[in-house]
Coordinates of N, CA and C in Angstrom, one line a residue:
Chain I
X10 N -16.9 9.8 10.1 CA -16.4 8.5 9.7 C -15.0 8.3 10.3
X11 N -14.6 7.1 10.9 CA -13.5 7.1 11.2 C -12.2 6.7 10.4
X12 N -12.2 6.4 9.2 CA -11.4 5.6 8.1 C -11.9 4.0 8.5
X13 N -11.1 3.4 7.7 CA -10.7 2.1 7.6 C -10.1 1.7 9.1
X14 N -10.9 0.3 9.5 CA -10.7 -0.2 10.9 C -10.3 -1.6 10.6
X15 N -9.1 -1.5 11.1 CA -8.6 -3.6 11.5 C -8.6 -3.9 12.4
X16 N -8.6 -5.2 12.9 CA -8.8 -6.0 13.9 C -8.5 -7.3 13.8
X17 N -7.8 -7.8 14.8 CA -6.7 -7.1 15.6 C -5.6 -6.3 14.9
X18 N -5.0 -5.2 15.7 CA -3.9 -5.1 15.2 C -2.6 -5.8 15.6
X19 N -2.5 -6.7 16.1 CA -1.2 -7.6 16.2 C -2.0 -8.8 16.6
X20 N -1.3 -10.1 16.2 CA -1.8 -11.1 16.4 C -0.3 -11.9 16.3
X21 N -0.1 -13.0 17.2 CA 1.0 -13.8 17.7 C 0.5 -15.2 17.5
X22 N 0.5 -16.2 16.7 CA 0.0 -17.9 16.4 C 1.0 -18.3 15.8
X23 N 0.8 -19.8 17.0 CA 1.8 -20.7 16.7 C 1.6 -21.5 14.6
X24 N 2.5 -21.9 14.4 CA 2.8 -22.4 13.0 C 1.2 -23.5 13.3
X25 N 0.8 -23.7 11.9 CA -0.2 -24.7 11.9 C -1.7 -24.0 12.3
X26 N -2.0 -23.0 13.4 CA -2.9 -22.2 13.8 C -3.9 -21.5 12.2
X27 N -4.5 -21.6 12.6 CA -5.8 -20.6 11.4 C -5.8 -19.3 12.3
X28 N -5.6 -18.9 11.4 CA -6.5 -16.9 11.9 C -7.3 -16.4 11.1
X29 N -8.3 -15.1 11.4 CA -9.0 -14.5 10.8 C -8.6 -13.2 11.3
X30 N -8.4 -12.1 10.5 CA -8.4 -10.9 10.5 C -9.5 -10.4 10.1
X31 N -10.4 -9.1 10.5 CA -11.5 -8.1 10.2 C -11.2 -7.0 9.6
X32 N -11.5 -6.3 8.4 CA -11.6 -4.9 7.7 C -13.0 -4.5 7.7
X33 N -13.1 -3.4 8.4 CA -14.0 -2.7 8.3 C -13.9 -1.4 7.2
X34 N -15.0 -1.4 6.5 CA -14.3 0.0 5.4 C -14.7 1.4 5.8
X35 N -14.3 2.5 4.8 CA -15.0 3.7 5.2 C -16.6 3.0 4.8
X36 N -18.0 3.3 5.2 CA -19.2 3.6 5.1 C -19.6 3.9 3.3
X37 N -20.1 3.3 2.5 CA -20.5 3.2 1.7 C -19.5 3.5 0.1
X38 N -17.8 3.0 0.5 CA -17.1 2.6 -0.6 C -17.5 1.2 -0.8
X39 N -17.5 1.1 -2.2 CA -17.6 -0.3 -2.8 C -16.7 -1.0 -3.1
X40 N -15.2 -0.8 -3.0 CA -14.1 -1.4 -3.5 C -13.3 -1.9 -1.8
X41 N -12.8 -2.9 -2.1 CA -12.3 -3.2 -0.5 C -10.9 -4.3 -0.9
X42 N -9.9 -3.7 -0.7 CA -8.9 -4.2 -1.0 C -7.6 -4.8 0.0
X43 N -7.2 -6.0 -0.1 CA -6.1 -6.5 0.6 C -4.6 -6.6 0.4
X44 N -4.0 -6.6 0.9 CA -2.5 -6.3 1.0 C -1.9 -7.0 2.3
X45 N -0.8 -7.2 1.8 CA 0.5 -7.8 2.7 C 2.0 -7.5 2.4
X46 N 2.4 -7.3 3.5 CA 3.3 -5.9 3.2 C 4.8 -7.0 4.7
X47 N 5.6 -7.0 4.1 CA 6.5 -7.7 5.2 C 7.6 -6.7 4.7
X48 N 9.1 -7.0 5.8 CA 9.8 -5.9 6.3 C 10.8 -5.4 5.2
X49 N 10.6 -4.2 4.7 CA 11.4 -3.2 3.3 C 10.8 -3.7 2.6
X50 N 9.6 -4.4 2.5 CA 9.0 -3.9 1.2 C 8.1 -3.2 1.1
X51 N 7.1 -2.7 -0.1 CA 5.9 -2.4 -0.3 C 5.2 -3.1 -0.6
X52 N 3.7 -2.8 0.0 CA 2.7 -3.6 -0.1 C 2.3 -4.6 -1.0
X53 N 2.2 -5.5 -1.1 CA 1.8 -6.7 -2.2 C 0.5 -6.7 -2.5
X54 N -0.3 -6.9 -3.8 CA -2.1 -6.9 -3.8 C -1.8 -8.6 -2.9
X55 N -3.2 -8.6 -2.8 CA -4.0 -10.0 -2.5 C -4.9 -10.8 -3.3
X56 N -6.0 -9.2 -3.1 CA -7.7 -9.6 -3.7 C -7.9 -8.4 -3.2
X57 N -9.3 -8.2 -4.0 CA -9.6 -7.0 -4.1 C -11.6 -7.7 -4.3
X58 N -12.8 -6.3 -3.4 CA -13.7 -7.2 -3.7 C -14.3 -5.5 -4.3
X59 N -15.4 -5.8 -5.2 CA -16.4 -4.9 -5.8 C -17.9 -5.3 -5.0
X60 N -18.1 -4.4 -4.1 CA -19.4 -4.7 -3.0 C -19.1 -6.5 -2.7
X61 N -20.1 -7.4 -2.5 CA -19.6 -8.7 -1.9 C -18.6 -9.2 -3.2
X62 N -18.6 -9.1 -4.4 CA -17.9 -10.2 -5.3 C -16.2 -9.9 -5.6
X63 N -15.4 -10.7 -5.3 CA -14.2 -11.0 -5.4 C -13.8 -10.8 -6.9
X64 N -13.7 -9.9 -7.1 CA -13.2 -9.7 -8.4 C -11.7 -10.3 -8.9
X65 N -10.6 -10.4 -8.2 CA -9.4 -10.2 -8.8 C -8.6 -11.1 -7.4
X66 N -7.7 -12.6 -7.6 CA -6.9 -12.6 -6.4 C -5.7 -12.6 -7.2
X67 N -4.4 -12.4 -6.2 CA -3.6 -12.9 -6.8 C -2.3 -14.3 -6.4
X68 N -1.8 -14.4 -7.5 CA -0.9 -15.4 -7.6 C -0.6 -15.7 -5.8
X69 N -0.1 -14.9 -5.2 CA 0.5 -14.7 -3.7 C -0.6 -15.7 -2.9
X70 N -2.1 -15.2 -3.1 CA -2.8 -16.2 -2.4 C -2.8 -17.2 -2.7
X71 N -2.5 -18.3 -1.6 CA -2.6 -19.6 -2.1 C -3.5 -20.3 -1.7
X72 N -3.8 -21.5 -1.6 CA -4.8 -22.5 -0.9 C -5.4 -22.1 0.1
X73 N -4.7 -21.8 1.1 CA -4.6 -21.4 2.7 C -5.4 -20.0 2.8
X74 N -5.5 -19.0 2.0 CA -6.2 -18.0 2.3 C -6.9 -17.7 1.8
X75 N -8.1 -17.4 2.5 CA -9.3 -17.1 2.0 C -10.7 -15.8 2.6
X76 N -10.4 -15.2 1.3 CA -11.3 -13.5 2.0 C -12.6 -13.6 1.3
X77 N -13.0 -13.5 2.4 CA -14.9 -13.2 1.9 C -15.5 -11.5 2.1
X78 N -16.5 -11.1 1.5 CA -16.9 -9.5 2.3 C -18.1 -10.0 2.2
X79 N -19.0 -10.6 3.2 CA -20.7 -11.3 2.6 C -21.5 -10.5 2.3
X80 N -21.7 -9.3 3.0 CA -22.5 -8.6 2.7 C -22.4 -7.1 2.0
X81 N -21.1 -7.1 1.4 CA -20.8 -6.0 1.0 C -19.8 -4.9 1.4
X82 N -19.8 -5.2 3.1 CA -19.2 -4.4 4.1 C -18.0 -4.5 4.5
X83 N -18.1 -5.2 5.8 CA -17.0 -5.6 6.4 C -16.3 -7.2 5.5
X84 N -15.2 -6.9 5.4 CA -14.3 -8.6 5.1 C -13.6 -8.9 6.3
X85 N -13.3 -10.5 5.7 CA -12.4 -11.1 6.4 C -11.4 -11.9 6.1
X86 N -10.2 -12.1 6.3 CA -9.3 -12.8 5.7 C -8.5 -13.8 6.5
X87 N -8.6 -15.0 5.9 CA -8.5 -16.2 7.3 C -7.3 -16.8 6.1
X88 N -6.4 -17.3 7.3 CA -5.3 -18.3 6.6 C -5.5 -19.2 7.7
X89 N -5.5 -20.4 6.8 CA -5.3 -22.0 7.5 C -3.9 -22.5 7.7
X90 N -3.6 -23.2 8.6 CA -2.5 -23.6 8.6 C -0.9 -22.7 8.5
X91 N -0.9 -21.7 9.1 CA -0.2 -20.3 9.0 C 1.1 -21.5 9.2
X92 N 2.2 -20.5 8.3 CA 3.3 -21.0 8.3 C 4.3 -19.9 8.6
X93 N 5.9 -19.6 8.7 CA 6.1 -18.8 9.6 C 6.9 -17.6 8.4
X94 N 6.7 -17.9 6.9 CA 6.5 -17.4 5.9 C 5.3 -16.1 6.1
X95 N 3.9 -16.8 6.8 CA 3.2 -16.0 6.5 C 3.3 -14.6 7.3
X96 N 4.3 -14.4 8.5 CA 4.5 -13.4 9.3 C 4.5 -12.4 8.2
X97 N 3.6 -11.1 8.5 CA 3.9 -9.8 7.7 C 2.7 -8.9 8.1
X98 N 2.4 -7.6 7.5 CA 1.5 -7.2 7.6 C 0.3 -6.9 7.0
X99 N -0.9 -7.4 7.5 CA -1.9 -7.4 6.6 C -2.3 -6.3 6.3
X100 N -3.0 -5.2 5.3 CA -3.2 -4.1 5.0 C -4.5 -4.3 4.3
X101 N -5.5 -3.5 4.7 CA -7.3 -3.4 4.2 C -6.9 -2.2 3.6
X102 N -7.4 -1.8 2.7 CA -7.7 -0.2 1.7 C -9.2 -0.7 1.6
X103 N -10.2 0.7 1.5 CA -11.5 0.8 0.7 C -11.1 1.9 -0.6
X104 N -11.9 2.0 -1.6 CA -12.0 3.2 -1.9 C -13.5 3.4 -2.7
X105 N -13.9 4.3 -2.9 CA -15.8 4.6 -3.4 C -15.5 3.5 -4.5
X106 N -14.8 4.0 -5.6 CA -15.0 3.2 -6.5 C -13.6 2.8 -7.5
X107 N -13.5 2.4 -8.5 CA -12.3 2.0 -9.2 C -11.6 3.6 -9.3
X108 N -10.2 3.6 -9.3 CA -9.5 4.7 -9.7 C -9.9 6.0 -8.5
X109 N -10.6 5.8 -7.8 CA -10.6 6.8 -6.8 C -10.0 6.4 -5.4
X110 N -9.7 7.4 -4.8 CA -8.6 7.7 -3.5 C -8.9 6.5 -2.7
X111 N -8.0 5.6 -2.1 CA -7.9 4.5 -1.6 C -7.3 4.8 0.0
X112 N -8.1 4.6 0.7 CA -7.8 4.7 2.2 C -7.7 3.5 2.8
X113 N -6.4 3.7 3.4 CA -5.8 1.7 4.0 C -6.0 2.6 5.5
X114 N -5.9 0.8 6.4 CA -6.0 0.5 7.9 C -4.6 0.7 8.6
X115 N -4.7 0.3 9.4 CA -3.2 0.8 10.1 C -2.8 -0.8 10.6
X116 N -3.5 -1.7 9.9 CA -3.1 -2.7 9.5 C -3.3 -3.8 10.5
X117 N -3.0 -5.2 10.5 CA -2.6 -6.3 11.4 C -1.7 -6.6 11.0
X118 N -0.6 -6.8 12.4 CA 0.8 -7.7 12.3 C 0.6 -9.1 12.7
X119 N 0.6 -10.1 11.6 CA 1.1 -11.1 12.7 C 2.4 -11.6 12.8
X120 N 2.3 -12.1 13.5 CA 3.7 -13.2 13.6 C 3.9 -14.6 14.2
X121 N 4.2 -15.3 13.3 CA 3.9 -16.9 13.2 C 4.9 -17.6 14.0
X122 N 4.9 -18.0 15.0 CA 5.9 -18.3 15.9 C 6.1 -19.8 16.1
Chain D
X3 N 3.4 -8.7 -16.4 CA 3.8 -8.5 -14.8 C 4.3 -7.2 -14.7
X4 N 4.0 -5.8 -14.0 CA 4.4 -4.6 -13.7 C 5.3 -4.6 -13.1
X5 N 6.5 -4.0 -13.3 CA 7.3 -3.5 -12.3 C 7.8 -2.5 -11.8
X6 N 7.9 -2.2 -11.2 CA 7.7 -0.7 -10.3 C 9.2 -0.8 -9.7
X7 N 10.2 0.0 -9.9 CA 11.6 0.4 -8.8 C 12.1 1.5 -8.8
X8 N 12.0 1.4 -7.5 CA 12.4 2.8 -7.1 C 13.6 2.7 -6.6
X9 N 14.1 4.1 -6.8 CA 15.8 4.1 -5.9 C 15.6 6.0 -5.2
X10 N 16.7 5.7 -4.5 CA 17.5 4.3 -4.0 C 16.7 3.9 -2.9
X11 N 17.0 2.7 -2.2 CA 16.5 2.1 -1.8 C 16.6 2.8 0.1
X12 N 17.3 3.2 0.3 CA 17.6 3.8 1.9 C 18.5 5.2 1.3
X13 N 17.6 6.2 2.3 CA 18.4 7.8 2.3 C 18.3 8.1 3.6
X14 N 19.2 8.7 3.6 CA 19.5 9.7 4.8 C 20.5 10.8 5.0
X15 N 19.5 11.7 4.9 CA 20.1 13.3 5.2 C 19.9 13.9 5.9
X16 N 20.4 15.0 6.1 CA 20.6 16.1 7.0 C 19.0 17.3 6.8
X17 N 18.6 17.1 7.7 CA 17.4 18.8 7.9 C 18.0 19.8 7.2
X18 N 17.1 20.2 6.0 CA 17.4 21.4 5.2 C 18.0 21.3 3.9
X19 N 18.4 19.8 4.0 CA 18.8 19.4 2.7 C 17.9 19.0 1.7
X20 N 18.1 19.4 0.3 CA 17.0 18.7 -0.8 C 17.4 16.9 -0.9
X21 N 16.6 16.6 -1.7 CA 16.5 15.5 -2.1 C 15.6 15.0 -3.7
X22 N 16.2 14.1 -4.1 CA 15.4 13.7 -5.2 C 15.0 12.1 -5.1
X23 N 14.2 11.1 -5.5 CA 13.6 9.8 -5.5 C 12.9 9.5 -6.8
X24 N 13.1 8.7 -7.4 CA 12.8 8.1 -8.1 C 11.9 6.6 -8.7
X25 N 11.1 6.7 -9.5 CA 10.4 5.7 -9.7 C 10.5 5.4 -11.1
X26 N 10.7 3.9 -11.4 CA 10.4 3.7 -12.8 C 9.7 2.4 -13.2
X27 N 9.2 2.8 -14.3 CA 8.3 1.1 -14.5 C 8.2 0.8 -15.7
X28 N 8.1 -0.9 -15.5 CA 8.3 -1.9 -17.0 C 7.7 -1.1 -18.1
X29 N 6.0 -0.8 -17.6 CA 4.8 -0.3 -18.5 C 4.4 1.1 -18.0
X30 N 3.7 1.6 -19.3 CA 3.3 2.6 -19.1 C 2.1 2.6 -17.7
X31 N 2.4 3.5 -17.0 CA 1.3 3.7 -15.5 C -0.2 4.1 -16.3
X32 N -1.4 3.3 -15.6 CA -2.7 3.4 -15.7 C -2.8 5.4 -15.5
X33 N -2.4 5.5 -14.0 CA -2.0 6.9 -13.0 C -1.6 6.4 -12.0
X34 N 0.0 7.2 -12.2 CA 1.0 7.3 -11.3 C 0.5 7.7 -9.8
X35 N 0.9 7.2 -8.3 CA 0.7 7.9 -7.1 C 1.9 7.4 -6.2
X36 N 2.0 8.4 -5.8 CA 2.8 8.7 -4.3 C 2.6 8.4 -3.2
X37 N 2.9 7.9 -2.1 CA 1.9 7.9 -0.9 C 3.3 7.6 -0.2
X38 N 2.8 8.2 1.2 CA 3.9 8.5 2.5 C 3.2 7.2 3.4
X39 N 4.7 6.5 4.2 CA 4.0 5.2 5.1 C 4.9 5.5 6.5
X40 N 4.5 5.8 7.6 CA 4.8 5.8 8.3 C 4.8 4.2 9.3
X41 N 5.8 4.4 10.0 CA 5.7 3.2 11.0 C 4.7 3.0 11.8
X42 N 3.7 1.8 11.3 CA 2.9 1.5 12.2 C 1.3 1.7 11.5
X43 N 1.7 2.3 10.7 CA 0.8 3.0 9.9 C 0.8 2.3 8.5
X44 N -0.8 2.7 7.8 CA -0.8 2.0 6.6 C -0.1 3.4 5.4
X45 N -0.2 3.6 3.9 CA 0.2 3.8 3.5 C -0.7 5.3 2.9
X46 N -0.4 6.3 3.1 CA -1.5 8.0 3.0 C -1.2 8.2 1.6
X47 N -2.1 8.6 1.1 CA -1.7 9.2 -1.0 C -1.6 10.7 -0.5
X48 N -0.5 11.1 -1.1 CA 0.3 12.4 -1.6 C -0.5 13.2 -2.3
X49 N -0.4 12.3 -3.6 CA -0.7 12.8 -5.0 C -1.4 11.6 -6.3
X50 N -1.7 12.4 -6.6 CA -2.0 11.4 -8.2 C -1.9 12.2 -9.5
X51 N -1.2 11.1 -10.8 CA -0.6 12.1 -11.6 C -1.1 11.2 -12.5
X52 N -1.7 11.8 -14.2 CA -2.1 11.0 -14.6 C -1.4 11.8 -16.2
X53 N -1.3 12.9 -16.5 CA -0.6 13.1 -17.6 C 0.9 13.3 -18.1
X54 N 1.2 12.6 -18.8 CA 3.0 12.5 -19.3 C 3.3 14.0 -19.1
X55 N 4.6 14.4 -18.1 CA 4.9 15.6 -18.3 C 4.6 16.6 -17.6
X56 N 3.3 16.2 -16.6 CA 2.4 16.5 -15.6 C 3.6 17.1 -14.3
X57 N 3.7 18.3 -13.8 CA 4.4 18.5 -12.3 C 3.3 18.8 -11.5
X58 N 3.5 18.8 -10.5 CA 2.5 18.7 -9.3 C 2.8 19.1 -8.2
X59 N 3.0 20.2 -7.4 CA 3.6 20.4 -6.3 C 2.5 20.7 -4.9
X60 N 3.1 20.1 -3.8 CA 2.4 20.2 -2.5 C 3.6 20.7 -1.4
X61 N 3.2 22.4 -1.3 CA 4.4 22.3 -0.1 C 5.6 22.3 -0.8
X62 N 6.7 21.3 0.0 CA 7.9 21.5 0.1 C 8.3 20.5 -1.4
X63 N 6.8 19.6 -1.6 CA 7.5 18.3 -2.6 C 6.8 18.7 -4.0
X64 N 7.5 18.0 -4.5 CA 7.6 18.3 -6.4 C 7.4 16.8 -6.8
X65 N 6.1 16.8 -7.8 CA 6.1 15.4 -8.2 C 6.2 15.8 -9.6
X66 N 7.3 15.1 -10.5 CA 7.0 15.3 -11.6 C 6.7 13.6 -12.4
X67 N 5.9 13.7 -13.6 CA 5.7 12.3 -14.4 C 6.6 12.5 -15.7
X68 N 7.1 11.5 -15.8 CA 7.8 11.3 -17.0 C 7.1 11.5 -18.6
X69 N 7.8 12.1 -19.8 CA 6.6 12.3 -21.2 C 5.8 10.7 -21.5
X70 N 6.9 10.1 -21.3 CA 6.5 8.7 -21.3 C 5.6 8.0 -20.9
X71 N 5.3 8.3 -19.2 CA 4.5 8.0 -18.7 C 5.3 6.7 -17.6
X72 N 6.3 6.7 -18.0 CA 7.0 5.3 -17.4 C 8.2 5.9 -16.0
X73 N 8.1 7.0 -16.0 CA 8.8 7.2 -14.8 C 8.3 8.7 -14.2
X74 N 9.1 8.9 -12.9 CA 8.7 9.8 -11.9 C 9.8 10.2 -11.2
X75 N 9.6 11.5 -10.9 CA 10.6 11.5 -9.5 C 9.4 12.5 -8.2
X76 N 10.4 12.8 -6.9 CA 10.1 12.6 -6.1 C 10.9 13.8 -5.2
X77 N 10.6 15.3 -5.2 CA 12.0 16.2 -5.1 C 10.9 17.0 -4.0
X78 N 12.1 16.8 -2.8 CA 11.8 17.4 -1.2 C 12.7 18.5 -1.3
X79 N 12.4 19.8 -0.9 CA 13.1 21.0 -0.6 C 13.1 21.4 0.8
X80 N 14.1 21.6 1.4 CA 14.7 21.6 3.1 C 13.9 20.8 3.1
X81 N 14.5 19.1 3.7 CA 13.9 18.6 4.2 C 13.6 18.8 5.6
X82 N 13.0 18.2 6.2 CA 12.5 18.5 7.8 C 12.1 16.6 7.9
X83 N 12.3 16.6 9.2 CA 12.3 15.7 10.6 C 11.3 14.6 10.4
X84 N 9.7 15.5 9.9 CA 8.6 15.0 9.4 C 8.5 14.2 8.3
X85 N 9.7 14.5 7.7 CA 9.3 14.1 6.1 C 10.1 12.6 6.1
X86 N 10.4 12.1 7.3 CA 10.9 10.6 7.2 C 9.6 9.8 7.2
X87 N 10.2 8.9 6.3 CA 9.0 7.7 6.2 C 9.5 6.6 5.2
X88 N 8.7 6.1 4.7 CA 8.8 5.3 3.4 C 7.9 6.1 2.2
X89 N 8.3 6.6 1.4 CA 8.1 6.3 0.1 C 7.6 5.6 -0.8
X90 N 6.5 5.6 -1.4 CA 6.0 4.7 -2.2 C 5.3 5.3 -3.3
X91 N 6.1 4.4 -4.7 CA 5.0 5.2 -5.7 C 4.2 4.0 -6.0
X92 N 3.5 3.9 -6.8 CA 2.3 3.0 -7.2 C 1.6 3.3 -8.5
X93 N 1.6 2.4 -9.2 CA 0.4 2.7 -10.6 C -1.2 1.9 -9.8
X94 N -2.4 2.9 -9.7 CA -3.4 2.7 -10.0 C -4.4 2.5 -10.8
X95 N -5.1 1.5 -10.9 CA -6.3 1.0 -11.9 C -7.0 0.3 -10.9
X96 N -7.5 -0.7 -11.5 CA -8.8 -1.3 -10.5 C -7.9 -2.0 -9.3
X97 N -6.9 -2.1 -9.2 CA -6.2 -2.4 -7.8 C -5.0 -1.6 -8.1
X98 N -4.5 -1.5 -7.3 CA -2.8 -0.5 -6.7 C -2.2 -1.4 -6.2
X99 N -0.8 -1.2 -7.7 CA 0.5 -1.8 -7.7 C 1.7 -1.0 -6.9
X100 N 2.0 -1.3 -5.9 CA 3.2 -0.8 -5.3 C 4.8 -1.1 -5.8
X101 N 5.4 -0.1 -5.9 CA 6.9 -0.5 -5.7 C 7.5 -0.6 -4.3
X102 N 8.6 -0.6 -4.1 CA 9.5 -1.1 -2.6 C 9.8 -0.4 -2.0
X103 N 9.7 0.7 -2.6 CA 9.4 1.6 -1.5 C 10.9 2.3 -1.4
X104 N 11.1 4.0 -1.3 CA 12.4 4.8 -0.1 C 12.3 4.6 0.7
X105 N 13.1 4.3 1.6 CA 13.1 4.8 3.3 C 13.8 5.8 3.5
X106 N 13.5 7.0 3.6 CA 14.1 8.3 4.1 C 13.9 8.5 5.6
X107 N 14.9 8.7 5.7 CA 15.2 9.3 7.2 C 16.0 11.0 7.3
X108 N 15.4 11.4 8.0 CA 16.1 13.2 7.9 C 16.4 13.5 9.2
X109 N 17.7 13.5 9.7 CA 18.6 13.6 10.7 C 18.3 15.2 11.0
X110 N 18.2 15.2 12.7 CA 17.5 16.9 12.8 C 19.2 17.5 13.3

């Protein structure tokens, strides 16, 4: 298994632009979790999904973002109308299940220009 | 609302020197974790601590949990070159709350 895989790992769009980012998880964890992480801080939650269902978002997401996992697997996390607020780094974790070891991606940067 | 802070917020010492780091939080932690974040890189778990009073050692680092359950520290012996990164402790439960993280740097 290779860990957790993102895609792209840097991404550059103008203000107003939609993006979609890809998390791939480890192979048969059911928890798949998002984060965004901008410069000196630590990572912020997002949403977090239990196989396809979106259990938990938070406050941070707003209108504009929106993560699906359809099939249980891979997610995606698309922001509309990117503003230059949203520059930071996105971060994917899986882990098997609640409370067990959480392995994150090596991320996507964007930057909203 | 959890809050997680850690100090200090930027270190930097000299190779060979110890160190200590610190975490503390509003509420009592679900289970405390550590994790090292390198540049570029997402964030690796250390450790996980889940009993008040609990020490934990890997190597060169000492994790100890507070009786309380509401704090931590974070104690490097001779540091080395490698052991720069960020710092991060976190309370887990069904998602992982991060604090802000050390940035240690270790001058060779």
């Amino acid at each position: 298994d290779t860990g957790v895989s993102q895609d792209p790992r840097h991404k550059i769009t103008k203000r107003g632009q939609n993006v979609t980012f890809r998390c791939d998880p480890i192979s048969e964890h059911n928890r798949l979790y998002w984060y965004r992480q901008t410069l000196g801080q630590g990572p912020e939650f997002l949403t977090y999904f239990q196989n396809e269902a979106q259990l938990e978002k938070s406050r941070l997401l707003s209108d504009r973002f929106s993560a699906e996992r359809p099939k249980g697997s891979f997610s995606t996390l698309e922001i509309q109308r990117t503003e230059q607020g949203d520059s930071a780094m996105y971060l994917c974790a899986s882990s098997l299940e609640t409370n067990t070891e959480a392995f994150f991606g090596q991320g996507t940067r964007l930057t909203v220009v | 609302t959890q809050l997680l802070e850690q100090s200090p917020q930027f270190l930097s010492i000299q190779e060979g020197e110890n160190l200590t780091v610190y975490c503390n939080s509003s509420s009592v932690f679900s289970s405390l974790q550590w994790y090292r974040q390198e540049p570029g890189e997402g964030p690796v778990l250390l450790v996980t601590v889940v009993t008040g009073g609990e020490v934990k050692k890997l190597k060169r680092l000492t994790f100890q949990f507070g009786d309380a359950r509401k704090d931590s520290s974070l104690h490097i012996t001779a540091a080395q070159p490698g052991d720069t990164g960020l710092y991060l402790c976190a309370d887990r439960d069904d998602k992982i709350i991060f604090g802000k993280g050390t940035r240690l740097h270790i001058l060779p």
